[in-house]
PDB file of C-alpha atoms in Angstrom:
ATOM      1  CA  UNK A 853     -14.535  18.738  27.163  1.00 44.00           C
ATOM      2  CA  UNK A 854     -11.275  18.148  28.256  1.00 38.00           C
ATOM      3  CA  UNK A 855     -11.855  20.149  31.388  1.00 39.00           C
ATOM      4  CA  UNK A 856     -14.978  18.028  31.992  1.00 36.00           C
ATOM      5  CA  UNK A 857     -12.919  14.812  31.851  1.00 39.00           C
ATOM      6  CA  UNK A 858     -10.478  15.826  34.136  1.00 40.00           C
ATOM      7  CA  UNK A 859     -12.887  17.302  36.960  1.00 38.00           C
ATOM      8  CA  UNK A 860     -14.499  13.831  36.569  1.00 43.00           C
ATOM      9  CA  UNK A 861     -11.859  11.934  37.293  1.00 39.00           C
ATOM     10  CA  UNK A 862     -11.320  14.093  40.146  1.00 41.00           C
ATOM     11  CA  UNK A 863     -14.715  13.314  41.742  1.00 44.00           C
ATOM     12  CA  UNK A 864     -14.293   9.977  41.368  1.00 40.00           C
ATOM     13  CA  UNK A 865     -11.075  10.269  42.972  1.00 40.00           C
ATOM     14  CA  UNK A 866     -12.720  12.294  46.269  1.00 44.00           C
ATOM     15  CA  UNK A 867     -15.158   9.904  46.518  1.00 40.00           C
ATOM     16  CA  UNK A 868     -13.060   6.832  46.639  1.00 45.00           C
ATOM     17  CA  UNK A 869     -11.040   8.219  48.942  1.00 46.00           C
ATOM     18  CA  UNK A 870     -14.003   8.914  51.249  1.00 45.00           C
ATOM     19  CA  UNK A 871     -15.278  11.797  52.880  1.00 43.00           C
ATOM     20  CA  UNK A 872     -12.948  12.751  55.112  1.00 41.00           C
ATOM     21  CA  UNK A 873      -9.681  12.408  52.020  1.00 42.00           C
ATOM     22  CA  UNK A 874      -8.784  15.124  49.976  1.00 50.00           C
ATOM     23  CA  UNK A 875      -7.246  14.805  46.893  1.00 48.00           C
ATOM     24  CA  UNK A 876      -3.754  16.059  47.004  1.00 59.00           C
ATOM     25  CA  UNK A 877      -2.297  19.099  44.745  1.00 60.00           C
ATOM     26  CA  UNK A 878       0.451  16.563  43.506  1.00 64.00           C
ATOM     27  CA  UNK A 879      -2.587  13.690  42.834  1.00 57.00           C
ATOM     28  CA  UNK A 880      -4.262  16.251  40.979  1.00 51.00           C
ATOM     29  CA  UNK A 881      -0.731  17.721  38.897  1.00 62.00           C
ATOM     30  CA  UNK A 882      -0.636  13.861  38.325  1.00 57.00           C
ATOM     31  CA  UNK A 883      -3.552  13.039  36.850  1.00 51.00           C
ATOM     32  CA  UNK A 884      -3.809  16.431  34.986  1.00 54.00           C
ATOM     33  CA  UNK A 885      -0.249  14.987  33.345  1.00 54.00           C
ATOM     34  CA  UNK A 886      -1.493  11.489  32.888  1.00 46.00           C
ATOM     35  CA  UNK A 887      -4.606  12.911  30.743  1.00 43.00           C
ATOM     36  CA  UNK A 888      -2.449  15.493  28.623  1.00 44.00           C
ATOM     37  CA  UNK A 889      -2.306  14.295  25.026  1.00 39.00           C
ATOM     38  CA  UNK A 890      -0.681  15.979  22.669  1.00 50.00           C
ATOM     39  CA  UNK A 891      -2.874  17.265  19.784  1.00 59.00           C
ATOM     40  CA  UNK A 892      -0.933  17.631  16.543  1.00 69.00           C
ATOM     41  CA  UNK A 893      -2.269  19.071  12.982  1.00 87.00           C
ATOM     42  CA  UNK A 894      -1.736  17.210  10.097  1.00 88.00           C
ATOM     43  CA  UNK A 895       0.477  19.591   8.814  1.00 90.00           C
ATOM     44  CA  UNK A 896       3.122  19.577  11.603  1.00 93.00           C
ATOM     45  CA  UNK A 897       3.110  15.619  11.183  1.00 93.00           C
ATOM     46  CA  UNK A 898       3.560  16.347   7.427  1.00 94.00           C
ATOM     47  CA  UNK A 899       6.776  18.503   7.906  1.00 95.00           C
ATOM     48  CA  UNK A 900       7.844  16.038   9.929  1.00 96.00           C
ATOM     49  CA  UNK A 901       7.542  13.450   7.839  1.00 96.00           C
ATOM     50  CA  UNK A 902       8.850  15.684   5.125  1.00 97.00           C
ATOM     51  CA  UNK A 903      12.004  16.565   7.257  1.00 97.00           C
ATOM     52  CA  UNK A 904      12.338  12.804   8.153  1.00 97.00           C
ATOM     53  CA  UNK A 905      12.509  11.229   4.920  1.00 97.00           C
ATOM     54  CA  UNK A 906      15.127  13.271   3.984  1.00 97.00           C
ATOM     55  CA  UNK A 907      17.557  12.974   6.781  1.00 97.00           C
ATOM     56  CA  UNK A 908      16.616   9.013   5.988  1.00 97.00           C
ATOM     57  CA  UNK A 909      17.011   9.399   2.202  1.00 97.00           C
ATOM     58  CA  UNK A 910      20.367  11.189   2.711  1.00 96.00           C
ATOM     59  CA  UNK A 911      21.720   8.679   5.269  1.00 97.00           C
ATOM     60  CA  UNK A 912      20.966   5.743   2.778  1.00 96.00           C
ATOM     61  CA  UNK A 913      22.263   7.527  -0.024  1.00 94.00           C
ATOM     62  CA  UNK A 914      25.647   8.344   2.306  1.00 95.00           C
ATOM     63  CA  UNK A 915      25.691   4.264   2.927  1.00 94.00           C
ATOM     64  CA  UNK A 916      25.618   3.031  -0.322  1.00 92.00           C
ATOM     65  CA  UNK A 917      28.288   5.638  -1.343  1.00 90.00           C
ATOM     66  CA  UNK A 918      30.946   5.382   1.082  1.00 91.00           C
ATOM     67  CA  UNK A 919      30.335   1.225   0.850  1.00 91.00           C
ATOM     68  CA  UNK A 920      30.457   1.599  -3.105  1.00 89.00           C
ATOM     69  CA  UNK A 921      33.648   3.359  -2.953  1.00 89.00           C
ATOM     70  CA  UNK A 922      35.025   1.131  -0.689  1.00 91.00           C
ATOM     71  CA  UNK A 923      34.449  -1.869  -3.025  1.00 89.00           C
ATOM     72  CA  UNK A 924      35.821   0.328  -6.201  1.00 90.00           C
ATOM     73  CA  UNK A 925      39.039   0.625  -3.707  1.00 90.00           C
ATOM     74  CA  UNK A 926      39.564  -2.389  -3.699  1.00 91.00           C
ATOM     75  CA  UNK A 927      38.318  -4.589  -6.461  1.00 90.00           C
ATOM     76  CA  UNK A 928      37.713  -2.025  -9.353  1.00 91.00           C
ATOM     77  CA  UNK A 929      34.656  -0.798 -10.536  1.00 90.00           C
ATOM     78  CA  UNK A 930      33.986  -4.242 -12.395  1.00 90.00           C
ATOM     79  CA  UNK A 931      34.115  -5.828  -8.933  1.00 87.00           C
ATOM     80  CA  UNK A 932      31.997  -2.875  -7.120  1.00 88.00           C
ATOM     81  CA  UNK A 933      29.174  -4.033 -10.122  1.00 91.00           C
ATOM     82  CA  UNK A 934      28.802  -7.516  -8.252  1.00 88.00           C
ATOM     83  CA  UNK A 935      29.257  -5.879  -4.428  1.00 85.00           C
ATOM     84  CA  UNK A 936      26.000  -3.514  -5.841  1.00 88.00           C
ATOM     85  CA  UNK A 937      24.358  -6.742  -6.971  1.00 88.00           C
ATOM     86  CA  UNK A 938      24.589  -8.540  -3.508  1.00 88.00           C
ATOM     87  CA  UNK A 939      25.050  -5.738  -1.100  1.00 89.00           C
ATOM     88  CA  UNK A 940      22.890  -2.429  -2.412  1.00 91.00           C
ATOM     89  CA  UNK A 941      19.351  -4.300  -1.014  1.00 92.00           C
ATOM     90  CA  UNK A 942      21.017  -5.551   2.641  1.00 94.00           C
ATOM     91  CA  UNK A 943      22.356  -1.883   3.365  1.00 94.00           C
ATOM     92  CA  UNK A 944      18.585  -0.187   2.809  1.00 95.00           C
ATOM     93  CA  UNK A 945      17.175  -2.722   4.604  1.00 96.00           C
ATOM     94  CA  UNK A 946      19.344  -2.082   7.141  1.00 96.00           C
ATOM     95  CA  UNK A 947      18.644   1.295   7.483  1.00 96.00           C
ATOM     96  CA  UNK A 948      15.095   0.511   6.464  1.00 97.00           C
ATOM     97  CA  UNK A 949      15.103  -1.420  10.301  1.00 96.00           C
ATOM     98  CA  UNK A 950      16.897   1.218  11.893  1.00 96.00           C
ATOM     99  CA  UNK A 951      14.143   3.672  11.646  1.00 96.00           C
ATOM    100  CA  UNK A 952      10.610   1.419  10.801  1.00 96.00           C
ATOM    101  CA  UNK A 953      10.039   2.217   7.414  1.00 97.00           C
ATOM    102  CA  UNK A 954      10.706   1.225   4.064  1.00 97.00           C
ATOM    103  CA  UNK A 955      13.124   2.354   1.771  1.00 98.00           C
ATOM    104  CA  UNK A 956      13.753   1.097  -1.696  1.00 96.00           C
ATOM    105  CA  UNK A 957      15.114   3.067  -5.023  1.00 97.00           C
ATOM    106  CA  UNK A 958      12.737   3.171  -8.104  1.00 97.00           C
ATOM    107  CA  UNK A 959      13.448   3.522 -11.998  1.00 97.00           C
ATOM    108  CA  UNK A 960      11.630   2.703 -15.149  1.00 96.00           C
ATOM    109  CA  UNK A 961      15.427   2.609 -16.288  1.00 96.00           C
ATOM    110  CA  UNK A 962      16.311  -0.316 -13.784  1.00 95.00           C
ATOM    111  CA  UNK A 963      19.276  -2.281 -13.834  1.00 95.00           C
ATOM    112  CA  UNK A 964      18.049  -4.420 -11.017  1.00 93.00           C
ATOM    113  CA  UNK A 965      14.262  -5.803 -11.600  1.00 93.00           C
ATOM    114  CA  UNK A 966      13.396  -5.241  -8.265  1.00 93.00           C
ATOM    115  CA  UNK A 967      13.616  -1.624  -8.731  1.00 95.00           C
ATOM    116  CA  UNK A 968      10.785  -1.302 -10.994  1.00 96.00           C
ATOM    117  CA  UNK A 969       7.916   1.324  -9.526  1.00 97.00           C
ATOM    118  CA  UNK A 970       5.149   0.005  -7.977  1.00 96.00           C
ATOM    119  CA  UNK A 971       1.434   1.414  -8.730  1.00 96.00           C
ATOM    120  CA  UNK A 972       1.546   3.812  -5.760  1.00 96.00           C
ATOM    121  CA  UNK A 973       5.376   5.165  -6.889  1.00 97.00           C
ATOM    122  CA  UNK A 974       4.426   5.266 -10.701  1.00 97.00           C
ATOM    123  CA  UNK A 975       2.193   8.234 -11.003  1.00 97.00           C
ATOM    124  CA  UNK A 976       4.955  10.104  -9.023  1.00 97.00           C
ATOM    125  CA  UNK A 977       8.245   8.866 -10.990  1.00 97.00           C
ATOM    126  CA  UNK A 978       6.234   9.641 -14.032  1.00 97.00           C
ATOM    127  CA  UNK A 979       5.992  13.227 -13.311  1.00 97.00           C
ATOM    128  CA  UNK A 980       9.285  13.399 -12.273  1.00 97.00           C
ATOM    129  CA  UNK A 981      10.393  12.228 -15.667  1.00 97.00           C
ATOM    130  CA  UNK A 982       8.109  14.835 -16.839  1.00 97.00           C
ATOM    131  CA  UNK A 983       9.761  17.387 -15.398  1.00 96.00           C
ATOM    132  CA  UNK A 984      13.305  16.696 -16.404  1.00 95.00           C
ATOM    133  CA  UNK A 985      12.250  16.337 -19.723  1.00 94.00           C
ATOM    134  CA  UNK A 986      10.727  19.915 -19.915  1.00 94.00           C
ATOM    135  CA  UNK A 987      13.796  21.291 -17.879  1.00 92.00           C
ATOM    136  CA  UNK A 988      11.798  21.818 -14.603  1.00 93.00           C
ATOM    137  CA  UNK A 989      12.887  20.807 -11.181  1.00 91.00           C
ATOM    138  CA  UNK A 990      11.599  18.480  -8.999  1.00 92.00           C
ATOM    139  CA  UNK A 991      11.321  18.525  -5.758  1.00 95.00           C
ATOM    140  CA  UNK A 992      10.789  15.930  -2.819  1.00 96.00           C
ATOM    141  CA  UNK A 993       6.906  15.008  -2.344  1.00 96.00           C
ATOM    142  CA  UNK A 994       4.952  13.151   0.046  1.00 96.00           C
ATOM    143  CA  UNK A 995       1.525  11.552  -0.100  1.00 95.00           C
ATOM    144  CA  UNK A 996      -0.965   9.501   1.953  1.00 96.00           C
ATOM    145  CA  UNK A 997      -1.819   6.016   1.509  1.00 95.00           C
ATOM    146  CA  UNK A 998      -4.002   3.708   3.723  1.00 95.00           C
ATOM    147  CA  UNK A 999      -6.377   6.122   5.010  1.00 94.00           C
ATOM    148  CA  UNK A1000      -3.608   8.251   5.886  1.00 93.00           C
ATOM    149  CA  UNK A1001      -1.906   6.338   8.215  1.00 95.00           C
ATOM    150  CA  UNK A1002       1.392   5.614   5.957  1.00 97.00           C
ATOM    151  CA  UNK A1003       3.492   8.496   4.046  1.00 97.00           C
ATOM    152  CA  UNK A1004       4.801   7.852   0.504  1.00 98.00           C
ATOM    153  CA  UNK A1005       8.320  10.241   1.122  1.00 98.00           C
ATOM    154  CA  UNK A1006       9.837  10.684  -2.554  1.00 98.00           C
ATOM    155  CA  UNK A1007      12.698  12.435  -3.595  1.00 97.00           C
ATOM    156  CA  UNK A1008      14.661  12.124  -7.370  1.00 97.00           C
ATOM    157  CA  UNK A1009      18.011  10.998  -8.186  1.00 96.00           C
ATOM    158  CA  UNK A1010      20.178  12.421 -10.323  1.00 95.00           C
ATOM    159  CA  UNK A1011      23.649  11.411 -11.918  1.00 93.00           C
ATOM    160  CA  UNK A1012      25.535  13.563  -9.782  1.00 87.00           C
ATOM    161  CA  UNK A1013      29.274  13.145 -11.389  1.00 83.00           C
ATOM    162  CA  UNK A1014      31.534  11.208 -13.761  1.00 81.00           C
ATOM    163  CA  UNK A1015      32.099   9.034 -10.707  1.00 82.00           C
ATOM    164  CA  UNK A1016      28.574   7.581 -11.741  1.00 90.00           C
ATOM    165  CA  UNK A1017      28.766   6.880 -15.046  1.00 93.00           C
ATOM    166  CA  UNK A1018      31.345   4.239 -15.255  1.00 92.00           C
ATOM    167  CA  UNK A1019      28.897   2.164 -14.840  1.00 92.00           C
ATOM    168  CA  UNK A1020      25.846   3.923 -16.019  1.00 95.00           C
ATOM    169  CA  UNK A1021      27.347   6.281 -18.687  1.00 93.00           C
ATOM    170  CA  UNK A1022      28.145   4.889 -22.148  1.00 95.00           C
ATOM    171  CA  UNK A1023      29.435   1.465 -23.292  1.00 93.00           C
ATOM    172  CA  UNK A1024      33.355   2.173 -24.583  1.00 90.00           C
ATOM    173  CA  UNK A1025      32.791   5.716 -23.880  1.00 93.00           C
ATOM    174  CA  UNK A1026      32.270   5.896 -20.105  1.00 93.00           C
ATOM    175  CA  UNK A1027      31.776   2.137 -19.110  1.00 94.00           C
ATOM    176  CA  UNK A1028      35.353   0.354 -19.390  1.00 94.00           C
ATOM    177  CA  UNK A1029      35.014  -3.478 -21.369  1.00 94.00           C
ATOM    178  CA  UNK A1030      35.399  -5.073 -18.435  1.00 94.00           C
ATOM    179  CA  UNK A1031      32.908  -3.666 -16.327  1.00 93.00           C
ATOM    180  CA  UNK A1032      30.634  -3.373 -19.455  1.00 94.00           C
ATOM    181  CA  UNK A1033      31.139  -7.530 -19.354  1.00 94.00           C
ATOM    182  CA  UNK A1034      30.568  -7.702 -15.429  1.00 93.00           C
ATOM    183  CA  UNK A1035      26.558  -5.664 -16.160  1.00 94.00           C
ATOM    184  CA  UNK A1036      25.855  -7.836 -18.685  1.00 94.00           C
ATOM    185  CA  UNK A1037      26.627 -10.837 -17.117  1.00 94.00           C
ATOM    186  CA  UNK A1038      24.399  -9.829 -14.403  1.00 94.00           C
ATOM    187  CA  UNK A1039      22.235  -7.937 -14.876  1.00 94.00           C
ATOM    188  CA  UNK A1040      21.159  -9.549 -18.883  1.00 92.00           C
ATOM    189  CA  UNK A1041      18.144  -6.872 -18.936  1.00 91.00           C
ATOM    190  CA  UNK A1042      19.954  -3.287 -17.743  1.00 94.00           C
ATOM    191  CA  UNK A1043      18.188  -0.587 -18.701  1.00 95.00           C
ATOM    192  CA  UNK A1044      20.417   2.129 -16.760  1.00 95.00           C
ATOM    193  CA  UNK A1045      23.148   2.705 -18.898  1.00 95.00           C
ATOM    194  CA  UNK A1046      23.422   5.654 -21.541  1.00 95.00           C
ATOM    195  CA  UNK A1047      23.387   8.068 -19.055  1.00 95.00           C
ATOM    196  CA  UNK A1048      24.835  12.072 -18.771  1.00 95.00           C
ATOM    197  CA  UNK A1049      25.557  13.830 -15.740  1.00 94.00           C
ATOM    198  CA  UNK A1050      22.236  15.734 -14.419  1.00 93.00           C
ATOM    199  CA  UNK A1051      20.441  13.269 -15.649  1.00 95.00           C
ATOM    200  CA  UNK A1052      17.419  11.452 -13.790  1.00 96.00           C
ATOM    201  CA  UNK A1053      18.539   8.296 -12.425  1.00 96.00           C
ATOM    202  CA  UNK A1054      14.907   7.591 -10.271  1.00 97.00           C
ATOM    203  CA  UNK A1055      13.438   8.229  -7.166  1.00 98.00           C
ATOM    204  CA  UNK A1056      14.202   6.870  -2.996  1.00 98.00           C
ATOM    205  CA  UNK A1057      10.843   6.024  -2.083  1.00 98.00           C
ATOM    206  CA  UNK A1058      10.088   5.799   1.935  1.00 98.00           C
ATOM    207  CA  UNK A1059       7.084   4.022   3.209  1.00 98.00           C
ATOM    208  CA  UNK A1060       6.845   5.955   6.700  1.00 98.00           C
ATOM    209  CA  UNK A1061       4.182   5.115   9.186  1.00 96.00           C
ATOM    210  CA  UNK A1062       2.363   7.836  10.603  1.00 95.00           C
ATOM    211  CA  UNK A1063       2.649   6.672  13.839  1.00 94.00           C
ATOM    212  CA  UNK A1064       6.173   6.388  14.241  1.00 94.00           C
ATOM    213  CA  UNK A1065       6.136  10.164  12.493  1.00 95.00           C
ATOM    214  CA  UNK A1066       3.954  11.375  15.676  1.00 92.00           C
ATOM    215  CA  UNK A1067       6.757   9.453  17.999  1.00 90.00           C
ATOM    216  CA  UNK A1068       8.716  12.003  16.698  1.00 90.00           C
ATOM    217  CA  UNK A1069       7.002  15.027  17.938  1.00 88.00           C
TER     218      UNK A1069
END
C-alpha cells in the first residue's frame, strides 16, 4: 500500500513537471522521507509510557523532598507542615507543566482533601491496599482511559524512614506537640497519621497523553 502511495505521488510529480522533466533522485529521497511515518505497536508506546511515568514520578517525588527538607531546615518540622499545605500542589503542577501531564498523589488516608482517589484511581489504590495487607508487593501499573488515548501511570508510596513519620507517625510518640498542633490546625480532618515505616502511604497517579508518549519515540 505504502509502495502504491508513494509511486503515485511520483506520477503525479512526472506529469506536472511535463514530459520532457524528470523527477530527480533527491525529489524522489524527498518525498520517500516526507511520506515515512513511523508505525509503533502499542506495546512499545506502553513501555514508554511505563518508563516515563517513572522518571516523572521520581523527579516529583525528588522535588517535594529536597523542598520539604529545606523548609524543616529552616522553620522546623511544625513550620514544613504549613510549607506542605501551600507549596506540595504548586511544585506537581509545576512539574505536571513541564512534561504535559498530570500528576497528583492519592490516599484514602488523606491529610489534604484534595488527595482523595478519583473513580478511575480507586479500583487501583484499592488493590494496592490489598496487597500490603496480605504482604504482597506492588508494583507500578498503567491503564487506558478515553479510548486509549490517555495512560493512567500508578506507582505506591511507602513510608520510607523515620524522617516521615514526624508528621505521619504517632501523636506523642513520633509527632512532636507542636507539630501535632500545626496538623490539626490545618488540616481538622487528617487521616494520615498512625503510620510505621513500610507502610502504604498512597499512590502518584500520572495522567499521560498518548500522544505526547509517541513524541517520545
Amino acid at each position: 500500500m505504502k509502495k502504491l502511495i508513494i509511486l503515485g505521488i511520483v506520477a503525479f510529480l512526472q506529469l506536472s513537471c511535463g514530459p520532457q522533466e524528470r523527477v530527480s533522485k533527491e525529489t524522489f529521497e524527498q518525498v520517500n522521507q516526507a511520506m515515512e511515518v513511523k508505525r509503533l505497536i502499542e506495546v512499545e508506546i506502553l513501555d514508554e509510557a511505563m518508563v516515563w511515568g517513572d522518571s516523572i514520578s521520581s523527579e516529583a517525588q525528588r522535588q517535594l523532598i529536597s523542598n520539604l527538607q529545606s523548609a524543616i531546615a529552616e522553620k522546623g518540622v511544625a513550620g514544613a507542615v504549613e510549607f506542605c499545605k501551600v507549596q506540595a500542589l504548586p511544585i506537581l503542577a509545576e512539574v505536571s507543566q513541564k512534561y504535559g501531564v498530570e500528576i497528583r498523589r492519592a490516599s484514602n488516608r488523606y491529610r489534604n482533601p484534595a488527595d482523595q482517589p478519583n473513580e478511575e484511581e480507586k479500583p487501583i489504590l484499592e488493590a494496592y491496599e490489598y496487597n500490603a495487607e496480605s504482604g504482597n508487593k506492588s508494583e507500578p501499573n498503567i491503564q487506558k482511559f478515553e479510548n486509549g488515548e490517555v495512560f493512567l501511570y500508578t506507582k505506591p508510596i511507602v513510608i520510607p524512614g523515620g524522617f516521615c513519620l514526624s508528621c505521619h507517625g504517632d501523636p506523642g510518640k513520633d509527632i512532636n506537640d507542636e507539630t501535632l498542633q500545626k496538623l490539626n490546625e490545618l488540616y481538622p480532618q487528617d487521616n494520615a497519621k498512625g503510620h510505621k515505616v513500610g507502610d502504604l502511604r498512597g499512590m502518584w497517579s500520572i495522567r499521560i497523553p498518548k500522544r505526547e508518549v509517541v513524541k517520545r519515540l
